[in-house]
Every structure is written in C-alpha cells, then in structure tokens.
mmCIF file of N, CA and C in Angstrom:
data_model
loop_
_atom_site.group_PDB
_atom_site.id
_atom_site.type_symbol
_atom_site.label_atom_id
_atom_site.label_comp_id
_atom_site.label_asym_id
_atom_site.label_seq_id
_atom_site.Cartn_x
_atom_site.Cartn_y
_atom_site.Cartn_z
ATOM 1 N N UNK R 10 46.791 181.622 44.343
ATOM 2 C CA UNK R 10 45.358 181.768 44.589
ATOM 3 C C UNK R 10 45.041 181.156 45.907
ATOM 4 N N UNK R 11 44.089 181.763 46.700
ATOM 5 C CA UNK R 11 43.628 181.253 47.890
ATOM 6 C C UNK R 11 42.828 179.959 47.692
ATOM 7 N N UNK R 12 42.449 179.636 46.480
ATOM 8 C CA UNK R 12 41.642 178.439 46.185
ATOM 9 C C UNK R 12 42.463 177.161 46.464
ATOM 10 N N UNK R 13 43.763 177.228 46.387
ATOM 11 C CA UNK R 13 44.546 176.123 46.755
ATOM 12 C C UNK R 13 44.419 175.635 48.205
ATOM 13 N N UNK R 14 44.071 176.569 49.028
ATOM 14 C CA UNK R 14 43.797 176.326 50.474
ATOM 15 C C UNK R 14 42.553 175.446 50.663
ATOM 16 N N UNK R 15 41.668 175.360 49.725
ATOM 17 C CA UNK R 15 40.407 174.597 49.886
ATOM 18 C C UNK R 15 40.728 173.107 49.781
ATOM 19 N N UNK R 16 41.908 172.729 49.220
ATOM 20 C CA UNK R 16 42.326 171.347 48.917
ATOM 21 C C UNK R 16 41.458 170.724 47.786
ATOM 22 N N UNK R 17 40.744 171.572 47.043
ATOM 23 C CA UNK R 17 39.890 171.057 45.897
ATOM 24 C C UNK R 17 40.558 171.487 44.607
ATOM 25 N N UNK R 18 41.614 172.321 44.658
ATOM 26 C CA UNK R 18 42.202 172.805 43.443
ATOM 27 C C UNK R 18 43.401 171.895 42.983
ATOM 28 N N UNK R 19 43.402 171.634 41.718
ATOM 29 C CA UNK R 19 44.523 170.905 41.133
ATOM 30 C C UNK R 19 45.586 171.933 40.820
ATOM 31 N N UNK R 20 46.734 171.875 41.483
ATOM 32 C CA UNK R 20 47.738 172.946 41.266
ATOM 33 C C UNK R 20 48.415 172.827 39.875
ATOM 34 N N UNK R 21 48.248 171.736 39.138
ATOM 35 C CA UNK R 21 48.842 171.587 37.845
ATOM 36 C C UNK R 21 47.899 172.241 36.779
ATOM 37 N N UNK R 22 46.619 172.144 36.944
ATOM 38 C CA UNK R 22 45.655 172.657 35.941
ATOM 39 C C UNK R 22 45.088 174.017 36.375
ATOM 40 N N UNK R 23 45.321 174.374 37.636
ATOM 41 C CA UNK R 23 44.748 175.648 38.229
ATOM 42 C C UNK R 23 43.217 175.673 38.123
ATOM 43 N N UNK R 24 42.634 174.550 38.240
ATOM 44 C CA UNK R 24 41.144 174.427 38.270
ATOM 45 C C UNK R 24 40.748 173.420 39.361
ATOM 46 N N UNK R 25 39.458 173.360 39.661
ATOM 47 C CA UNK R 25 39.012 172.401 40.648
ATOM 48 C C UNK R 25 39.188 171.000 40.138
ATOM 49 N N UNK R 26 39.621 170.139 41.011
ATOM 50 C CA UNK R 26 39.929 168.723 40.682
ATOM 51 C C UNK R 26 38.646 167.871 40.838
ATOM 52 N N UNK R 27 38.188 167.276 39.737
ATOM 53 C CA UNK R 27 37.031 166.375 39.811
ATOM 54 C C UNK R 27 37.333 165.203 40.656
ATOM 55 N N UNK R 28 38.594 164.723 40.611
ATOM 56 C CA UNK R 28 39.005 163.614 41.486
ATOM 57 C C UNK R 28 38.869 163.886 42.913
ATOM 58 N N UNK R 29 39.344 165.118 43.315
ATOM 59 C CA UNK R 29 39.269 165.438 44.747
ATOM 60 C C UNK R 29 37.842 165.743 45.164
ATOM 61 N N UNK R 30 37.051 166.367 44.330
ATOM 62 C CA UNK R 30 35.631 166.623 44.642
ATOM 63 C C UNK R 30 34.900 165.284 44.788
ATOM 64 N N UNK R 31 35.212 164.296 43.934
ATOM 65 C CA UNK R 31 34.599 162.980 44.105
ATOM 66 C C UNK R 31 35.082 162.284 45.342
ATOM 67 N N UNK R 32 36.337 162.408 45.634
ATOM 68 C CA UNK R 32 36.954 161.753 46.838
ATOM 69 C C UNK R 32 36.214 162.230 48.098
ATOM 70 N N UNK R 33 35.956 163.526 48.187
ATOM 71 C CA UNK R 33 35.285 164.085 49.342
ATOM 72 C C UNK R 33 33.752 163.958 49.243
ATOM 73 N N UNK R 34 33.285 163.245 48.175
ATOM 74 C CA UNK R 34 31.842 162.970 47.974
ATOM 75 C C UNK R 34 31.043 164.270 47.923
ATOM 76 N N UNK R 35 31.567 165.322 47.223
ATOM 77 C CA UNK R 35 30.850 166.545 47.124
ATOM 78 C C UNK R 35 29.985 166.496 45.825
ATOM 79 N N UNK R 36 28.725 166.817 45.933
ATOM 80 C CA UNK R 36 27.855 166.868 44.761
ATOM 81 C C UNK R 36 27.959 168.158 44.050
ATOM 82 N N UNK R 37 28.654 168.153 42.955
ATOM 83 C CA UNK R 37 28.943 169.427 42.253
ATOM 84 C C UNK R 37 27.699 170.017 41.642
ATOM 85 N N UNK R 38 26.584 169.305 41.509
ATOM 86 C CA UNK R 38 25.333 169.882 41.076
ATOM 87 C C UNK R 38 24.734 170.780 42.164
ATOM 88 N N UNK R 39 25.118 170.606 43.393
ATOM 89 C CA UNK R 39 24.604 171.300 44.563
ATOM 90 C C UNK R 39 25.624 172.342 45.041
ATOM 91 N N UNK R 40 26.824 172.340 44.490
ATOM 92 C CA UNK R 40 27.956 173.112 44.891
ATOM 93 C C UNK R 40 28.194 174.331 44.029
ATOM 94 N N UNK R 41 28.373 175.470 44.568
ATOM 95 C CA UNK R 41 28.683 176.687 43.808
ATOM 96 C C UNK R 41 30.059 177.175 44.240
ATOM 97 N N UNK R 42 31.074 176.670 43.556
ATOM 98 C CA UNK R 42 32.460 177.063 43.810
ATOM 99 C C UNK R 42 32.805 178.351 43.098
ATOM 100 N N UNK R 43 33.508 179.242 43.733
ATOM 101 C CA UNK R 43 33.861 180.474 43.010
ATOM 102 C C UNK R 43 34.908 180.230 41.930
ATOM 103 N N UNK R 44 34.947 181.120 40.981
ATOM 104 C CA UNK R 44 35.929 181.059 39.891
ATOM 105 C C UNK R 44 37.294 181.229 40.521
ATOM 106 N N UNK R 45 38.250 180.433 40.064
ATOM 107 C CA UNK R 45 39.640 180.537 40.559
ATOM 108 C C UNK R 45 40.343 181.657 39.772
ATOM 109 N N UNK R 46 40.885 182.630 40.494
ATOM 110 C CA UNK R 46 41.620 183.705 39.854
ATOM 111 C C UNK R 46 42.910 183.884 40.608
ATOM 112 N N UNK R 47 43.858 184.536 39.989
ATOM 113 C CA UNK R 47 45.175 184.854 40.585
ATOM 114 C C UNK R 47 44.960 185.751 41.829
ATOM 115 N N UNK R 48 45.893 185.629 42.733
ATOM 116 C CA UNK R 48 45.766 186.540 43.936
ATOM 117 C C UNK R 48 45.957 188.016 43.540
ATOM 118 N N UNK R 49 46.681 188.265 42.477
ATOM 119 C CA UNK R 49 46.847 189.585 41.982
ATOM 120 C C UNK R 49 46.308 189.689 40.570
ATOM 121 N N UNK R 50 45.120 190.331 40.533
ATOM 122 C CA UNK R 50 44.442 190.437 39.196
ATOM 123 C C UNK R 50 43.563 191.696 39.190
ATOM 124 N N UNK R 51 43.884 192.652 38.334
ATOM 125 C CA UNK R 51 43.267 193.964 38.369
ATOM 126 C C UNK R 51 41.805 193.891 37.903
ATOM 127 N N UNK R 52 41.341 192.802 37.280
ATOM 128 C CA UNK R 52 39.988 192.714 36.828
ATOM 129 C C UNK R 52 39.119 191.785 37.640
ATOM 130 N N UNK R 53 39.717 191.000 38.508
ATOM 131 C CA UNK R 53 38.945 189.905 39.232
ATOM 132 C C UNK R 53 38.113 190.443 40.393
ATOM 133 N N UNK R 54 38.564 191.474 41.080
ATOM 134 C CA UNK R 54 37.939 191.792 42.342
ATOM 135 C C UNK R 54 37.040 193.019 42.356
ATOM 136 N N UNK R 55 37.047 193.785 41.290
ATOM 137 C CA UNK R 55 36.183 194.956 41.189
ATOM 138 C C UNK R 55 36.759 196.186 41.832
ATOM 139 N N UNK R 56 35.918 197.092 42.270
ATOM 140 C CA UNK R 56 36.424 198.366 42.800
ATOM 141 C C UNK R 56 35.515 198.786 43.973
ATOM 142 N N UNK R 57 35.997 199.737 44.716
ATOM 143 C CA UNK R 57 35.234 200.252 45.897
ATOM 144 C C UNK R 57 34.064 201.055 45.390
ATOM 145 N N UNK R 58 32.897 200.934 46.028
ATOM 146 C CA UNK R 58 31.702 201.529 45.580
ATOM 147 C C UNK R 58 31.377 202.835 46.217
ATOM 148 N N UNK R 59 31.984 203.148 47.363
ATOM 149 C CA UNK R 59 31.578 204.380 48.112
ATOM 150 C C UNK R 59 32.727 204.937 48.838
ATOM 151 N N UNK R 60 32.467 206.055 49.547
ATOM 152 C CA UNK R 60 33.495 206.804 50.240
ATOM 153 C C UNK R 60 34.407 207.590 49.305
ATOM 154 N N UNK R 61 35.359 208.261 49.838
ATOM 155 C CA UNK R 61 36.305 209.038 49.068
ATOM 156 C C UNK R 61 37.158 208.141 48.142
ATOM 157 N N UNK R 62 37.202 206.846 48.449
ATOM 158 C CA UNK R 62 37.977 205.989 47.619
ATOM 159 C C UNK R 62 37.095 205.246 46.532
ATOM 160 N N UNK R 63 35.880 205.825 46.319
ATOM 161 C CA UNK R 63 34.997 205.252 45.301
ATOM 162 C C UNK R 63 35.700 205.126 43.936
ATOM 163 N N UNK R 64 35.573 203.930 43.339
ATOM 164 C CA UNK R 64 36.189 203.695 42.069
ATOM 165 C C UNK R 64 37.587 203.162 42.080
ATOM 166 N N UNK R 65 38.231 203.146 43.308
ATOM 167 C CA UNK R 65 39.557 202.605 43.410
ATOM 168 C C UNK R 65 39.542 201.086 43.122
ATOM 169 N N UNK R 66 40.316 200.641 42.200
ATOM 170 C CA UNK R 66 40.388 199.258 41.786
ATOM 171 C C UNK R 66 41.025 198.364 42.833
ATOM 172 N N UNK R 67 40.431 197.267 43.246
ATOM 173 C CA UNK R 67 41.042 196.285 44.133
ATOM 174 C C UNK R 67 41.845 195.334 43.260
ATOM 175 N N UNK R 68 43.204 195.339 43.446
ATOM 176 C CA UNK R 68 44.026 194.540 42.526
ATOM 177 C C UNK R 68 44.609 193.259 43.061
ATOM 178 N N UNK R 69 44.264 192.953 44.345
ATOM 179 C CA UNK R 69 44.800 191.746 44.920
ATOM 180 C C UNK R 69 44.020 191.299 46.145
ATOM 181 N N UNK R 70 44.326 190.082 46.509
ATOM 182 C CA UNK R 70 43.650 189.459 47.668
ATOM 183 C C UNK R 70 44.641 188.609 48.389
ATOM 184 N N UNK R 71 44.778 188.769 49.679
ATOM 185 C CA UNK R 71 45.665 187.911 50.463
ATOM 186 C C UNK R 71 44.838 187.299 51.624
ATOM 187 N N UNK R 72 45.235 186.083 51.931
ATOM 188 C CA UNK R 72 44.528 185.414 53.025
ATOM 189 C C UNK R 72 45.458 184.432 53.773
ATOM 190 N N UNK R 73 45.062 184.072 54.930
ATOM 191 C CA UNK R 73 45.803 183.060 55.705
ATOM 192 C C UNK R 73 47.233 183.455 55.971
ATOM 193 N N UNK R 74 48.178 182.532 55.864
ATOM 194 C CA UNK R 74 49.578 182.769 56.209
ATOM 195 C C UNK R 74 50.241 183.836 55.319
ATOM 196 N N UNK R 75 49.872 183.896 54.019
ATOM 197 C CA UNK R 75 50.502 184.866 53.148
ATOM 198 C C UNK R 75 50.193 186.278 53.552
ATOM 199 N N UNK R 76 49.022 186.552 54.136
ATOM 200 C CA UNK R 76 48.607 187.807 54.553
ATOM 201 C C UNK R 76 49.367 188.263 55.795
ATOM 202 N N UNK R 77 49.715 187.229 56.584
ATOM 203 C CA UNK R 77 50.463 187.518 57.859
ATOM 204 C C UNK R 77 51.904 188.056 57.576
ATOM 205 N N UNK R 78 52.383 187.810 56.411
ATOM 206 C CA UNK R 78 53.772 188.234 56.094
ATOM 207 C C UNK R 78 53.874 189.679 55.628
ATOM 208 N N UNK R 79 52.679 190.232 55.268
ATOM 209 C CA UNK R 79 52.654 191.603 54.746
ATOM 210 C C UNK R 79 52.654 192.602 55.881
#
C-alpha cells in the first residue's frame, strides 16, 4: 500500500499507528486519513465514469518508486 510511504502506517497491523500519530503531534480529531487498502484491490478504487472506457474497473494503484519500475 502507498500508505506505508506516509510513515504513519504500522506495517505489522496494516493500520495507522497511534504511536506515530502521537509522536508527530497530529490531532486525529482534525485529521481525515484515507482508508488503507492493498495496492491491488478490485473493489477499492472504483471504475471509470465516462468515455469509451466507462465502467472499466480500476484494479490497482502504483505510486512513487514502485510505479517507476513498471
């Protein structure tokens, strides 16, 4: 998941780390973090809404260095 790149994700629990959020003094009541999902998930990203590809399901997301390898 690209969430690991935020440095707020606990790689053991695959959820945001309260300890890290506290360390960086982030007020979670004012913070809207996105749901952590796998980089390849046929239900997480939705589908295209228009053009000839309308309805095509987006099944993955790549970012940063991992996208450079593709």
